[in-house]
Short mmCIF file of C-alpha atoms in Angstrom, two decimals:
data_model
loop_
_atom_site.label_atom_id
_atom_site.label_comp_id
_atom_site.label_asym_id
_atom_site.label_seq_id
_atom_site.Cartn_x
_atom_site.Cartn_y
_atom_site.Cartn_z
CA MET A 117 114.23 109.02 133.30
CA THR A 118 113.21 105.39 133.15
CA VAL A 119 115.60 102.63 132.16
CA MET A 120 114.89 101.58 128.59
CA GLN A 121 114.47 97.91 127.81
CA ARG A 122 115.26 97.28 124.16
CA ASN A 123 113.35 94.84 122.00
CA ASP A 124 114.90 92.52 119.40
CA PHE A 125 115.10 95.08 116.64
CA SER A 126 116.81 97.60 118.90
CA GLU A 127 119.80 95.24 118.87
CA MET A 128 120.56 95.53 115.15
CA ALA A 129 123.84 97.31 115.93
CA ASP A 130 124.90 94.35 118.09
CA LEU A 131 124.00 92.01 115.24
CA ASP A 132 126.12 94.04 112.80
CA ARG A 133 128.99 93.89 115.28
CA LYS A 134 128.72 90.10 115.44
CA HIS A 135 128.75 89.92 111.64
CA THR A 136 131.90 92.01 111.60
CA GLN A 137 133.54 89.73 114.16
CA ALA A 138 132.50 86.65 112.16
CA ALA A 139 134.13 88.09 109.05
CA GLY A 140 137.45 88.20 110.91
CA PRO A 141 139.70 91.14 111.67
CA ARG A 142 140.37 93.65 108.96
CA PHE A 143 143.47 95.74 109.16
CA ASN A 144 143.29 98.67 106.82
CA HIS A 145 145.30 101.62 108.02
CA ASN A 146 144.26 103.67 105.02
CA LEU A 147 140.62 103.95 106.22
CA ALA A 148 139.01 105.73 109.14
CA GLY A 149 135.58 106.65 110.47
CA ARG A 150 132.60 105.63 108.39
CA ALA A 151 134.73 104.15 105.61
CA LEU A 152 136.38 101.80 108.12
CA ASP A 153 132.96 100.79 109.49
CA LEU A 154 131.71 99.93 106.00
CA SER A 155 134.89 98.01 105.23
CA GLY A 156 134.41 95.94 108.34
CA ALA A 157 130.80 95.19 107.44
CA ILE A 158 131.71 93.63 104.09
CA ARG A 159 131.35 89.85 104.40
CA PRO A 160 132.58 87.16 101.99
CA LEU A 161 130.12 84.59 100.68
CA HIS A 162 131.27 81.75 102.96
CA LYS A 163 130.45 83.90 106.00
CA ILE A 164 126.83 84.50 104.93
CA LYS A 165 124.45 82.17 106.77
CA PRO A 166 120.64 81.84 106.69
CA VAL A 167 118.56 83.60 109.35
CA LEU A 168 116.13 81.01 110.65
CA LYS A 169 114.86 82.85 113.71
CA SER A 170 111.44 84.28 112.93
CA ARG A 171 110.84 87.95 113.70
CA TYR A 172 107.12 88.03 113.07
CA LEU A 173 104.77 90.41 114.82
CA VAL A 174 101.65 88.80 113.31
CA LYS A 175 102.78 85.62 111.61
CA GLY A 176 102.10 85.60 107.88
CA TRP A 177 101.15 89.30 107.96
CA LEU A 178 103.61 91.63 109.71
CA ASP A 179 107.29 91.48 110.69
CA ARG A 180 108.85 93.37 113.59
CA GLY A 181 110.85 96.42 112.68
CA ALA A 182 109.21 96.63 109.24
CA SER A 183 106.55 98.90 107.76
CA SER A 184 103.16 98.43 106.15
CA VAL A 185 100.31 100.33 104.57
CA ILE A 186 96.64 99.36 105.02
CA TYR A 187 94.47 100.93 102.35
CA GLY A 188 90.90 100.87 101.11
CA GLU A 189 87.96 103.07 100.23
CA SER A 190 86.46 105.46 102.78
CA ASN A 191 84.29 103.77 105.42
CA VAL A 192 85.41 100.28 104.42
CA GLY A 193 86.50 99.57 108.01
CA LYS A 194 90.25 100.31 108.05
CA THR A 195 90.34 101.65 111.60
CA PHE A 196 88.30 98.73 112.95
CA PHE A 197 90.73 96.33 111.26
CA ALA A 198 93.88 98.11 112.49
CA LEU A 199 92.53 98.58 116.03
CA ASP A 200 91.53 94.92 116.32
CA LEU A 201 94.98 93.79 115.15
CA ALA A 202 96.80 96.29 117.38
CA LEU A 203 94.93 95.24 120.52
CA HIS A 204 95.73 91.57 119.91
CA VAL A 205 99.42 92.42 119.49
CA ALA A 206 99.37 94.47 122.71
CA ALA A 207 97.75 91.58 124.57
CA GLY A 208 100.10 89.00 123.06
CA GLU A 209 97.09 87.02 121.90
CA GLU A 210 96.63 85.12 118.62
CA TRP A 211 94.95 87.28 115.99
CA HIS A 212 92.19 85.27 114.30
CA GLY A 213 94.36 82.21 113.79
CA SER A 214 97.63 84.07 113.14
CA ARG A 215 100.32 83.70 115.79
CA VAL A 216 101.40 86.74 117.84
CA PRO A 217 104.48 86.77 120.13
CA THR A 218 103.38 86.04 123.68
CA GLY A 219 104.82 85.12 127.06
CA GLU A 220 108.58 85.58 127.18
CA LYS A 221 108.54 86.30 123.44
CA TRP A 222 106.01 89.15 123.81
CA ALA A 223 107.10 91.88 121.41
CA GLY A 224 106.13 95.01 123.33
CA PRO A 225 103.40 97.64 123.78
CA VAL A 226 101.43 99.38 121.03
CA ILE A 227 100.98 103.08 120.27
CA TYR A 228 97.95 104.02 118.17
CA VAL A 229 98.22 107.49 116.60
CA ALA A 230 94.59 108.46 115.99
CA CYS A 231 94.58 111.63 113.92
CA GLU A 232 91.31 110.82 112.15
CA GLY A 233 87.90 109.93 113.51
CA GLY A 234 87.68 112.30 116.48
CA SER A 235 86.06 110.82 119.59
CA GLY A 236 84.83 107.84 117.59
CA ILE A 237 88.01 105.95 118.42
CA ASN A 238 87.03 106.06 122.12
CA ASN A 239 83.75 104.32 121.36
CA ARG A 240 85.49 101.71 119.24
CA ILE A 241 87.86 100.91 122.08
CA GLU A 242 84.90 100.71 124.47
CA ALA A 243 83.16 98.34 122.08
CA MET A 244 86.23 96.07 122.20
CA ARG A 245 86.21 96.29 126.00
CA ARG A 246 82.64 94.99 126.06
CA ALA A 247 83.01 92.41 123.30
CA LYS A 248 86.39 91.01 124.47
CA PRO A 249 86.72 91.85 128.17
CA GLU A 250 89.47 89.32 128.96
CA LEU A 251 91.73 90.59 126.20
CA MET A 252 91.21 94.21 127.22
CA GLU A 253 91.74 93.51 130.92
CA ARG A 254 95.07 91.89 130.13
CA ILE A 255 96.17 95.02 128.24
CA GLU A 256 94.89 97.48 130.85
CA GLU A 257 96.68 95.79 133.74
CA ASN A 258 100.06 96.44 132.16
CA GLY A 259 99.31 99.61 130.18
CA ASP A 260 100.40 97.94 126.97
CA PHE A 261 98.20 99.97 124.63
CA CYS A 262 98.37 103.76 124.41
CA LEU A 263 96.37 106.19 122.29
CA LEU A 264 97.90 109.37 120.86
CA SER A 265 95.15 111.67 119.59
CA ALA A 266 97.21 114.86 119.23
CA PRO A 267 97.96 116.31 115.76
CA LEU A 268 101.12 114.87 114.23
CA ASP A 269 103.14 116.05 111.23
CA LEU A 270 105.41 113.35 109.83
CA CYS A 271 106.21 115.23 106.63
CA THR A 272 107.06 118.89 107.10
CA SER A 273 108.16 119.04 110.75
CA GLU A 274 110.41 117.29 113.30
CA ASP A 275 107.48 115.53 114.98
CA ALA A 276 108.99 112.08 114.36
CA SER A 277 112.02 113.02 116.49
CA TYR A 278 109.81 114.57 119.18
CA LEU A 279 107.66 111.44 119.29
CA ILE A 280 110.76 109.29 119.73
CA ASP A 281 111.87 111.48 122.66
CA ALA A 282 108.42 111.14 124.25
CA ILE A 283 108.48 107.35 123.83
CA ARG A 284 111.92 107.09 125.41
CA GLU A 285 110.73 109.12 128.38
CA ASP A 286 107.36 107.44 128.95
CA PHE A 287 107.90 103.76 128.10
CA ASP A 288 109.91 101.14 129.95
CA GLN A 289 110.04 99.06 126.78
CA MET A 290 110.08 100.22 123.20
CA PRO A 291 106.78 99.66 121.34
CA SER A 292 106.38 96.71 119.00
CA LEU A 293 103.78 98.45 116.82
CA ILE A 294 103.02 102.07 115.97
CA VAL A 295 99.81 102.65 113.99
CA VAL A 296 99.51 105.93 112.05
CA ASP A 297 95.84 106.65 111.29
CA THR A 298 95.83 108.19 108.70
CA LEU A 299 98.57 109.20 106.28
CA ALA A 300 96.52 112.17 105.02
CA ARG A 301 96.17 113.57 108.55
CA THR A 302 99.89 113.27 109.30
CA MET A 303 101.23 114.89 106.11
CA GLY A 304 101.12 118.40 107.57
CA ALA A 305 101.51 120.88 104.71
CA GLY A 306 102.91 118.15 102.46
CA ASP A 307 101.30 116.80 99.30
CA GLU A 308 100.88 113.02 99.20
CA ASN A 309 100.87 113.11 95.39
CA THR A 310 104.43 114.40 95.08
CA ALA A 311 107.38 112.04 95.40
CA LYS A 312 109.41 114.63 97.33
CA ASP A 313 106.85 115.08 100.11
CA MET A 314 106.07 111.38 100.26
CA GLY A 315 109.81 110.78 100.53
CA MET A 316 109.92 113.02 103.61
CA PHE A 317 107.01 111.11 105.13
CA ILE A 318 108.76 107.78 104.46
CA LYS A 319 111.93 109.18 106.06
CA SER A 320 109.96 109.89 109.25
CA ILE A 321 108.49 106.38 109.22
CA ASP A 322 111.98 104.90 108.83
CA LEU A 323 113.26 107.08 111.68
CA LEU A 324 110.51 105.73 113.96
CA ARG A 325 111.33 102.16 112.97
CA GLU A 326 115.06 102.49 113.45
CA ALA A 327 114.86 104.32 116.79
CA THR A 328 112.23 102.09 118.39
CA GLY A 329 112.43 98.77 116.53
CA ALA A 330 108.65 98.94 116.09
CA HIS A 331 106.63 97.93 113.07
CA VAL A 332 105.02 101.10 111.70
CA MET A 333 101.59 100.59 110.13
CA VAL A 334 100.15 103.45 108.05
CA ILE A 335 96.42 103.66 107.34
CA HIS A 336 95.72 105.14 103.90
CA HIS A 337 92.95 105.56 101.32
CA SER A 338 92.54 104.00 97.88
CA GLY A 339 92.97 106.12 94.79
CA LYS A 340 90.24 106.72 92.22
CA ASP A 341 91.41 103.58 90.44
CA ALA A 342 91.49 100.96 93.20
CA SER A 343 93.43 98.58 90.94
CA LYS A 344 96.45 100.90 91.24
CA GLY A 345 96.61 100.59 95.01
CA ALA A 346 96.86 103.28 97.64
CA ARG A 347 96.31 106.93 96.79
CA GLY A 348 99.16 109.33 96.04
CA SER A 349 102.79 108.86 95.10
CA GLY A 350 103.85 105.30 94.31
CA SER A 351 107.04 105.75 96.33
CA LEU A 352 105.11 104.69 99.45
CA ARG A 353 104.33 101.26 98.02
CA ALA A 354 107.94 100.82 96.97
CA ALA A 355 109.18 101.69 100.47
CA VAL A 356 106.95 99.57 102.69
CA ASP A 357 107.45 95.86 103.35
CA THR A 358 103.76 94.94 103.45
CA GLU A 359 100.70 96.25 101.66
CA ILE A 360 97.19 95.12 102.65
CA GLU A 361 94.05 96.08 100.74
CA LEU A 362 90.57 96.16 102.29
CA THR A 363 87.56 95.68 100.01
CA ARG A 364 83.86 95.34 100.78
CA THR A 365 81.42 92.86 99.24
CA ASP A 366 77.93 93.50 100.60
CA ASP A 367 78.53 93.50 104.38
CA VAL A 368 81.78 91.50 104.32
CA VAL A 369 85.17 93.22 104.35
CA THR A 370 88.13 91.26 103.00
CA ALA A 371 91.73 92.07 103.89
CA GLU A 372 94.22 90.72 101.34
CA ALA A 373 98.00 91.03 101.29
CA ARG A 374 99.00 92.70 98.03
CA LYS A 375 102.72 92.93 98.78
CA GLN A 376 105.07 91.06 101.11
CA ARG A 377 108.78 91.68 100.90
CA ASP A 378 110.00 88.68 102.91
CA MET A 379 107.09 86.26 103.17
CA PRO A 380 104.45 84.63 100.94
CA CYS A 381 101.85 87.11 99.72
CA ASP A 382 98.79 84.96 100.43
CA GLY A 383 97.19 86.43 103.55
CA VAL A 384 93.38 86.71 103.42
CA PHE A 385 91.11 87.67 106.33
CA ALA A 386 87.39 88.39 106.03
CA TYR A 387 85.17 89.99 108.65
CA ARG A 388 81.90 91.71 109.35
CA LEU A 389 81.42 94.66 111.68
CA LYS A 390 79.35 93.47 114.62
CA GLY A 391 77.37 96.19 116.39
CA VAL A 392 77.92 96.74 120.12
CA PHE A 393 75.53 98.75 122.33
CA LEU A 394 77.35 101.29 124.51
CA GLY A 395 74.58 103.24 126.24
CA HIS A 396 72.22 106.17 125.68
CA ASP A 397 72.98 109.80 124.88
CA GLU A 398 71.41 112.84 126.54
CA ASP A 399 68.34 112.47 124.30
CA GLY A 400 67.82 108.86 125.27
CA ASP A 401 68.96 107.52 121.89
CA LYS A 402 71.13 104.43 121.67
CA VAL A 403 74.88 104.88 121.20
CA THR A 404 76.58 102.02 119.39
CA SER A 405 79.91 101.12 117.85
CA ALA A 406 81.27 97.92 116.29
CA VAL A 407 83.97 95.28 116.51
CA VAL A 408 85.56 92.95 113.99
CA ASP A 409 83.76 89.62 113.67
CA ALA A 410 85.63 87.05 111.54
CA THR A 411 83.66 85.32 108.79
CA GLU A 412 84.12 83.36 105.58
CA ALA A 413 85.65 85.23 102.66
CA PRO A 414 83.13 85.88 99.86
CA ALA A 415 83.63 84.52 96.38
CA LYS A 416 85.99 86.79 94.47
CA ARG A 417 84.34 89.16 92.04
CA VAL A 418 86.09 89.28 88.71
CA LYS A 419 87.50 92.72 87.94
CA LEU A 420 86.69 93.80 84.41
CA THR A 421 88.41 96.58 82.50
CA GLY A 422 86.55 99.12 80.41
CA SER A 423 87.44 97.19 77.26
CA ASP A 424 86.17 93.98 78.87
CA LYS A 425 82.80 95.59 79.53
CA ILE A 426 82.54 96.92 75.97
CA ALA A 427 83.36 93.49 74.53
CA LEU A 428 80.80 91.78 76.77
CA GLN A 429 78.11 94.29 75.84
CA ALA A 430 78.95 93.70 72.19
CA LEU A 431 78.65 89.94 72.75
CA SER A 432 75.19 90.34 74.29
CA ASP A 433 74.09 92.55 71.39
CA ALA A 434 75.51 90.11 68.84
CA ILE A 435 73.61 87.25 70.48
CA ALA A 436 70.42 89.31 70.44
CA GLN A 437 70.73 89.77 66.67
CA HIS A 438 72.44 86.59 65.50
CA GLY A 439 72.21 84.11 68.38
CA LYS A 440 71.44 80.45 67.76
CA VAL A 441 71.17 77.31 69.88
CA MET A 442 73.60 74.56 68.93
CA LEU A 443 72.35 71.02 69.40
CA SER A 444 75.65 69.49 70.45
CA ASP A 445 77.12 68.34 73.71
CA MET A 446 79.92 70.88 73.15
CA PHE A 447 77.56 73.79 73.84
CA PRO A 448 75.36 74.81 76.80
CA ALA A 449 71.75 73.66 76.85
CA ASN A 450 68.97 76.17 76.05
CA ARG A 451 71.47 78.97 75.53
CA GLU A 452 72.24 80.94 72.41
CA VAL A 453 75.74 81.32 71.01
CA VAL A 454 77.13 83.57 68.30
CA SER A 455 79.93 83.28 65.78
CA LEU A 456 83.22 85.04 66.45
CA GLU A 457 82.72 86.95 63.19
CA ASN A 458 79.40 88.39 64.38
CA TRP A 459 80.91 89.22 67.77
CA ARG A 460 83.91 90.94 66.19
CA ASP A 461 81.66 93.01 63.90
CA MET A 462 79.61 94.13 66.90
CA CYS A 463 82.80 95.07 68.77
CA ASP A 464 83.73 97.30 65.84
CA ARG A 465 80.30 98.97 66.03
CA HIS A 466 80.88 99.55 69.76
CA SER A 467 84.28 101.15 69.03
CA LEU A 468 86.23 98.61 71.07
CA SER A 469 89.42 99.71 69.32
CA ALA A 470 90.82 103.22 69.74
CA GLY A 471 92.16 103.04 66.19
CA ASP A 472 90.33 102.86 62.87
CA SER A 473 92.64 100.55 60.95
CA PRO A 474 91.64 96.90 60.41
CA THR A 475 94.80 95.81 62.22
CA SER A 476 94.07 97.82 65.37
CA LYS A 477 90.46 96.59 65.43
CA ARG A 478 91.56 92.99 65.00
CA THR A 479 94.19 93.34 67.74
CA ALA A 480 91.75 94.95 70.19
CA PHE A 481 89.22 92.17 69.65
CA HIS A 482 91.83 89.44 70.08
CA LYS A 483 93.11 90.93 73.35
CA ALA A 484 89.61 91.40 74.80
CA LYS A 485 88.58 87.90 73.75
CA THR A 486 91.66 86.37 75.37
CA ARG A 487 91.22 88.33 78.62
CA LEU A 488 87.58 87.32 78.94
CA GLN A 489 88.48 83.67 78.39
CA ASP A 490 91.21 83.90 81.04
CA LYS A 491 88.72 85.48 83.46
CA GLU A 492 86.23 82.68 82.69
CA GLN A 493 83.61 85.11 81.46
CA VAL A 494 83.39 83.70 77.92
CA ARG A 495 83.65 80.24 76.36
CA ILE A 496 84.56 79.62 72.71
CA VAL A 497 84.08 76.32 70.85
CA ASP A 498 84.33 75.72 67.10
CA GLY A 499 84.26 79.43 66.34
CA TYR A 500 81.20 80.21 68.50
CA ALA A 501 81.16 82.20 71.74
CA TRP A 502 78.79 82.56 74.70
CA ARG A 503 78.72 84.10 78.17
CA VAL A 504 79.51 81.79 81.08
CA VAL A 505 76.90 81.54 83.83
CA ALA A 506 76.62 79.33 86.89
CA GLY A 507 75.02 75.98 86.17
CA ASP A 508 75.87 75.88 82.46
CA GLU A 509 75.02 72.43 81.12
CA ARG A 510 75.62 70.73 77.84
CA SER A 511 72.73 70.34 75.41
CA HIS A 512 72.75 66.56 75.46
CA ARG A 513 73.12 64.22 78.38
CA SER A 514 73.58 60.50 78.09
CA GLN A 515 70.90 58.39 79.66
CA THR A 516 71.21 54.72 80.47
CA VAL A 517 68.22 52.65 79.30
CA PRO A 518 67.58 48.92 79.05
CA GLU A 519 68.57 47.11 75.88
CA ASN A 520 65.89 45.57 73.68
CA THR A 521 64.37 42.42 75.03
CA GLY A 522 66.75 39.53 74.64
CA ASN A 523 69.88 41.65 74.70
CA ALA A 524 72.02 41.67 77.80
CA GLY A 525 73.42 44.72 79.54
CA GLN A 526 72.64 48.41 79.21
CA ALA A 527 72.92 50.80 76.29
CA THR A 528 73.65 54.50 76.38
CA VAL A 529 71.64 56.71 74.07
CA PRO A 530 71.46 60.47 73.87
CA THR A 531 68.37 62.26 75.12
CA VAL A 532 67.09 65.53 73.68
CA PRO A 533 66.21 68.48 75.94
CA ALA A 534 62.47 69.02 76.33
CA LEU A 535 62.72 72.39 74.58
CA TYR A 536 63.48 70.71 71.27
CA ARG A 537 60.94 67.88 71.41
CA SER A 538 58.28 69.81 69.56
CA GLY A 539 58.02 69.93 65.77
CA ASN A 540 60.89 68.26 63.96
CA ALA A 541 63.41 68.90 66.70
CA GLY A 542 63.48 65.23 67.59
CA ASN A 543 64.82 64.46 64.12
CA ALA A 544 67.51 67.12 64.18
CA ASP A 545 71.13 66.24 63.68
CA PRO A 546 72.86 66.53 67.10
CA GLY A 547 75.59 68.66 65.57
CA GLN A 548 73.24 70.91 63.64
CA GLU A 549 72.18 74.37 64.77
CA HIS A 550 68.56 74.98 65.67
CA ARG A 551 66.65 78.24 65.90
CA PRO A 552 63.67 77.96 68.29
CA ALA A 553 60.37 79.40 67.12
CA SER A 554 60.37 82.07 69.83
CA ARG A 555 63.52 83.84 71.00
CA LEU A 556 65.00 82.58 74.22
CA PRO A 557 65.50 85.14 76.99
CA ASP A 558 69.15 85.88 77.65
CA PRO A 559 69.62 84.91 81.31
CA ASP A 560 72.98 86.67 81.43
CA ALA A 561 72.28 90.02 79.78
CA PHE A 562 75.24 92.28 80.52
CA ASP A 563 74.67 94.95 83.14
CA PRO A 564 77.52 97.46 83.15
CA GLU A 565 76.35 98.92 86.46
CA ALA A 566 77.02 95.61 88.20
CA TRP A 567 80.74 96.08 87.56
CA ALA A 568 80.98 99.81 88.20
#
């Protein structure tokens, strides 16, 4: 049996004891056992002091002794993300600009429970070995990263207790991070959609945290509605301290903190998967894997609800039938707008409202209109609406021209877009609407598939 070295979070009992001592002696001969312990742990307000010592594992992302869930759609790159983070923690090396405990403050080794992906995890580790040899050599010298690829049931069995026994026997220091990849593969016969079974899973996670002091990170999948977070019972989200969502835009994956219990919820990390050549198989074909390669985060895509999409389609149809170009510097140049009345009528034809009463239709239109303005998808001026597109410009721009001969200085006069210089457009009132002879193409025709 090796001698166990405890990390910071293994000393919580000592911390509680110090709090009890700070509160002063309590003499209550009417209490015993657990009741006496709880009585001694009660502290008055003047004894409560701030905790300024940071207990981060990855600063701004993960705390030691806490729990997190990393979720996203299938094949978004969750394992690559978790493995990259775990290896940096094991090495005590900064993770893409976020501080990790190192040197004397090193938090401890990492255990990666790989219950999904088969032998693919071996290739991903080998890819890291080739892409970041110095980091991997540092870990290998001390054996600070271990892979557990055996089946594990953290819901309907005592595997959490057995894993704790194995850790106590095999490790000189308690781990700082335990990664569970994935929740679905460690539920045993449990059902992730039921609160009871998820509660049993959470109990196992808490047992691992309390016995080892490690941060426990669970890899999970998104539900059918990604806006509602990770799949299954919502009790998981309520229980964990940190929730990180992974989303893909083209070839860029963005990790964003969606929940942080004790720190600002503003973490964002974007990366691409960079291919790494590993060798050739028995047929002479190339064998490759990938590693995380940090990059700039893509521009955020606005998430539209079903009602938003209906209202935007109705706006495009209303413009197609009733659109007009307004010759005023309050409206975009060479773009058609439509009255709110025409837009609202088209929303009614598209059945935007679930109800048939005038009140429900009016309410549905008002809510959709307000949401689309807040999301900067629609602009409304003087009772007219239009779709917002990049590079929108006003119809009239001021142009500085010389004054008439003999007059000093410069004068500013409005210029008319070239589109309206034919016919009598040059004599049009700047605030008056104008219908061009031929219909303008709508450069922002709504495509519902783009937001699917």
